[in-house]
Short mmCIF file of the C-alpha atoms (twelve columns), coordinates in Angstrom:
data_MODEL
# 
_entry.id   MODEL 
# 
loop_
_atom_site.group_PDB 
_atom_site.id 
_atom_site.type_symbol 
_atom_site.label_atom_id 
_atom_site.label_alt_id 
_atom_site.label_comp_id 
_atom_site.label_asym_id 
_atom_site.label_seq_id 
_atom_site.Cartn_x 
_atom_site.Cartn_y 
_atom_site.Cartn_z 
_atom_site.pdbx_PDB_model_num 
ATOM 1   C CA . UNK A 1   27.068 59.060 36.191  1 
ATOM 2   C CA . UNK A 2   24.639 58.068 33.421  1 
ATOM 3   C CA . UNK A 3   22.217 54.948 34.721  1 
ATOM 4   C CA . UNK A 4   22.096 52.715 32.226  1 
ATOM 5   C CA . UNK A 5   18.822 51.764 31.029  1 
ATOM 6   C CA . UNK A 6   16.974 48.167 31.915  1 
ATOM 7   C CA . UNK A 7   16.195 45.737 28.860  1 
ATOM 8   C CA . UNK A 8   12.238 44.274 30.274  1 
ATOM 9   C CA . UNK A 9   12.055 40.562 29.224  1 
ATOM 10  C CA . UNK A 10  14.517 41.692 25.597  1 
ATOM 11  C CA . UNK A 11  16.949 39.467 24.592  1 
ATOM 12  C CA . UNK A 12  19.399 40.521 21.857  1 
ATOM 13  C CA . UNK A 13  19.325 37.202 20.722  1 
ATOM 14  C CA . UNK A 14  16.169 35.243 22.251  1 
ATOM 15  C CA . UNK A 15  13.772 34.096 19.034  1 
ATOM 16  C CA . UNK A 16  10.201 34.467 20.986  1 
ATOM 17  C CA . UNK A 17  8.237  31.710 19.115  1 
ATOM 18  C CA . UNK A 18  9.693  29.243 16.467  1 
ATOM 19  C CA . UNK A 19  8.601  30.030 13.408  1 
ATOM 20  C CA . UNK A 20  9.259  26.577 11.789  1 
ATOM 21  C CA . UNK A 21  6.379  25.228 13.837  1 
ATOM 22  C CA . UNK A 22  4.347  28.492 12.705  1 
ATOM 23  C CA . UNK A 23  4.339  27.288 8.586   1 
ATOM 24  C CA . UNK A 24  1.693  25.596 6.932   1 
ATOM 25  C CA . UNK A 25  3.281  24.009 3.629   1 
ATOM 26  C CA . UNK A 26  1.109  22.590 1.043   1 
ATOM 27  C CA . UNK A 27  3.187  22.032 -0.773  1 
ATOM 28  C CA . UNK A 28  6.807  20.900 -0.115  1 
ATOM 29  C CA . UNK A 29  10.023 18.780 -2.210  1 
ATOM 30  C CA . UNK A 30  11.179 15.179 -0.416  1 
ATOM 31  C CA . UNK A 31  14.790 14.243 -1.547  1 
ATOM 32  C CA . UNK A 32  15.479 10.405 -0.485  1 
ATOM 33  C CA . UNK A 33  19.565 10.051 -0.389  1 
ATOM 34  C CA . UNK A 34  19.917 6.212  0.495   1 
ATOM 35  C CA . UNK A 35  23.873 5.312  0.266   1 
ATOM 36  C CA . UNK A 36  25.239 2.061  0.617   1 
ATOM 37  C CA . UNK A 37  25.778 2.807  4.821   1 
ATOM 38  C CA . UNK A 38  22.680 5.195  5.706   1 
ATOM 39  C CA . UNK A 39  19.775 6.920  4.423   1 
ATOM 40  C CA . UNK A 40  19.244 11.542 4.608   1 
ATOM 41  C CA . UNK A 41  15.671 12.259 4.028   1 
ATOM 42  C CA . UNK A 42  15.525 16.011 4.241   1 
ATOM 43  C CA . UNK A 43  11.757 16.982 3.591   1 
ATOM 44  C CA . UNK A 44  12.040 21.314 2.258   1 
ATOM 45  C CA . UNK A 45  9.498  23.598 0.662   1 
ATOM 46  C CA . UNK A 46  8.854  24.481 -2.377  1 
ATOM 47  C CA . UNK A 47  11.669 27.404 -2.342  1 
ATOM 48  C CA . UNK A 48  14.098 24.623 -1.304  1 
ATOM 49  C CA . UNK A 49  13.839 25.271 2.684   1 
ATOM 50  C CA . UNK A 50  14.628 22.741 5.058   1 
ATOM 51  C CA . UNK A 51  11.867 22.350 6.877   1 
ATOM 52  C CA . UNK A 52  12.212 18.289 8.262   1 
ATOM 53  C CA . UNK A 53  14.694 15.889 8.158   1 
ATOM 54  C CA . UNK A 54  16.171 12.610 9.142   1 
ATOM 55  C CA . UNK A 55  18.782 9.572  8.940   1 
ATOM 56  C CA . UNK A 56  18.729 5.818  9.216   1 
ATOM 57  C CA . UNK A 57  21.752 6.956  12.327  1 
ATOM 58  C CA . UNK A 58  19.459 9.774  13.888  1 
ATOM 59  C CA . UNK A 59  16.379 7.326  13.819  1 
ATOM 60  C CA . UNK A 60  18.299 5.062  16.342  1 
ATOM 61  C CA . UNK A 61  20.675 2.920  14.042  1 
ATOM 62  C CA . UNK A 62  24.355 1.696  14.391  1 
ATOM 63  C CA . UNK A 63  26.434 0.579  12.363  1 
ATOM 64  C CA . UNK A 64  25.369 -1.679 9.851   1 
ATOM 65  C CA . UNK A 65  22.104 -1.730 10.230  1 
ATOM 66  C CA . UNK A 66  22.254 2.198  9.005   1 
ATOM 67  C CA . UNK A 67  21.824 0.673  5.364   1 
ATOM 68  C CA . UNK A 68  19.142 -2.070 5.957   1 
ATOM 69  C CA . UNK A 69  15.109 -0.668 4.204   1 
ATOM 70  C CA . UNK A 70  14.280 -1.663 6.829   1 
ATOM 71  C CA . UNK A 71  16.614 1.819  8.637   1 
ATOM 72  C CA . UNK A 72  15.534 3.980  5.586   1 
ATOM 73  C CA . UNK A 73  11.556 3.306  6.461   1 
ATOM 74  C CA . UNK A 74  11.804 4.695  9.898   1 
ATOM 75  C CA . UNK A 75  13.970 7.427  8.822   1 
ATOM 76  C CA . UNK A 76  11.285 8.491  6.701   1 
ATOM 77  C CA . UNK A 77  8.448  8.191  8.825   1 
ATOM 78  C CA . UNK A 78  10.725 10.086 11.406  1 
ATOM 79  C CA . UNK A 79  11.222 13.044 8.868   1 
ATOM 80  C CA . UNK A 80  7.140  13.355 7.321   1 
ATOM 81  C CA . UNK A 81  5.278  13.013 10.648  1 
ATOM 82  C CA . UNK A 82  5.727  16.507 11.733  1 
ATOM 83  C CA . UNK A 83  4.342  17.522 8.485   1 
ATOM 84  C CA . UNK A 84  1.469  15.519 8.405   1 
ATOM 85  C CA . UNK A 85  0.271  17.509 11.308  1 
ATOM 86  C CA . UNK A 86  1.269  20.852 10.069  1 
ATOM 87  C CA . UNK A 87  -0.736 20.456 6.864   1 
ATOM 88  C CA . UNK A 88  1.292  19.655 3.730   1 
ATOM 89  C CA . UNK A 89  -0.815 17.347 1.578   1 
ATOM 90  C CA . UNK A 90  1.549  16.718 -1.734  1 
ATOM 91  C CA . UNK A 91  5.217  16.322 -2.052  1 
ATOM 92  C CA . UNK A 92  7.922  15.784 -5.167  1 
ATOM 93  C CA . UNK A 93  10.225 12.954 -4.537  1 
ATOM 94  C CA . UNK A 94  13.602 13.179 -5.379  1 
ATOM 95  C CA . UNK A 95  15.930 10.117 -4.932  1 
ATOM 96  C CA . UNK A 96  18.804 10.230 -4.724  1 
ATOM 97  C CA . UNK A 97  22.323 6.965  -4.757  1 
ATOM 98  C CA . UNK A 98  22.379 3.024  -4.819  1 
ATOM 99  C CA . UNK A 99  21.596 2.275  -1.477  1 
ATOM 100 C CA . UNK A 100 18.873 -0.561 -0.005  1 
ATOM 101 C CA . UNK A 101 16.944 2.479  1.257   1 
ATOM 102 C CA . UNK A 102 15.329 4.086  -2.112  1 
ATOM 103 C CA . UNK A 103 12.203 1.504  -2.482  1 
ATOM 104 C CA . UNK A 104 11.992 1.062  0.972   1 
ATOM 105 C CA . UNK A 105 11.352 4.795  1.539   1 
ATOM 106 C CA . UNK A 106 9.364  5.685  -1.424  1 
ATOM 107 C CA . UNK A 107 7.556  3.520  0.267   1 
ATOM 108 C CA . UNK A 108 6.935  4.975  3.683   1 
ATOM 109 C CA . UNK A 109 6.420  8.282  2.060   1 
ATOM 110 C CA . UNK A 110 3.395  6.630  -0.233  1 
ATOM 111 C CA . UNK A 111 1.907  5.385  3.216   1 
ATOM 112 C CA . UNK A 112 1.844  8.050  4.454   1 
ATOM 113 C CA . UNK A 113 -1.132 9.535  2.838   1 
ATOM 114 C CA . UNK A 114 0.621  11.272 1.055   1 
ATOM 115 C CA . UNK A 115 -0.138 12.947 -2.421  1 
ATOM 116 C CA . UNK A 116 3.313  12.755 -4.709  1 
ATOM 117 C CA . UNK A 117 3.685  14.399 -7.895  1 
ATOM 118 C CA . UNK A 118 6.428  12.723 -9.674  1 
ATOM 119 C CA . UNK A 119 9.525  10.834 -8.481  1 
ATOM 120 C CA . UNK A 120 12.421 11.589 -9.776  1 
ATOM 121 C CA . UNK A 121 15.779 9.772  -10.121 1 
ATOM 122 C CA . UNK A 122 18.443 12.081 -9.099  1 
ATOM 123 C CA . UNK A 123 21.649 9.936  -8.905  1 
ATOM 124 C CA . UNK A 124 24.728 12.048 -10.378 1 
ATOM 125 C CA . UNK A 125 25.867 9.523  -13.567 1 
ATOM 126 C CA . UNK A 126 29.277 10.455 -15.263 1 
ATOM 127 C CA . UNK A 127 29.326 11.146 -18.799 1 
ATOM 128 C CA . UNK A 128 32.835 8.399  -17.749 1 
ATOM 129 C CA . UNK A 129 34.056 10.787 -16.139 1 
ATOM 130 C CA . UNK A 130 36.577 10.193 -13.275 1 
ATOM 131 C CA . UNK A 131 38.575 7.101  -12.959 1 
ATOM 132 C CA . UNK A 132 36.294 5.616  -10.242 1 
ATOM 133 C CA . UNK A 133 37.989 3.485  -7.358  1 
ATOM 134 C CA . UNK A 134 39.168 0.387  -7.148  1 
ATOM 135 C CA . UNK A 135 36.922 -2.831 -6.355  1 
ATOM 136 C CA . UNK A 136 36.572 -4.172 -2.817  1 
ATOM 137 C CA . UNK A 137 38.498 -7.590 -2.546  1 
ATOM 138 C CA . UNK A 138 36.432 -9.886 -0.548  1 
# 
């Protein structure tokens, strides 16, 4: 009977070192998705691979406070904080959605000392497509 060969310090699915922290990204794209209920900030490299993200919910806000400008500012700060340490200097900003956190997130990004190539509004606009839902009764 053959004896099984012992693997010394090797596991099949183990990650030896985190490649996410090793990568130095000089330029990236910051996507801000601001809805009425939440604000999500995603930072990608130029190819579109997600490097970091944060939302008002992950920043510690719950319920109706997630839709506030202050929650959007906190989410933007949390998403960008690690990237400034990694060496990101320039970024493009894509803002989507009608929420209150649009301006607050942009101000927080500017305050972090990052050079912005451009700021683009990519909110989807229908050319009279689907019929919108009925207006909410108050």
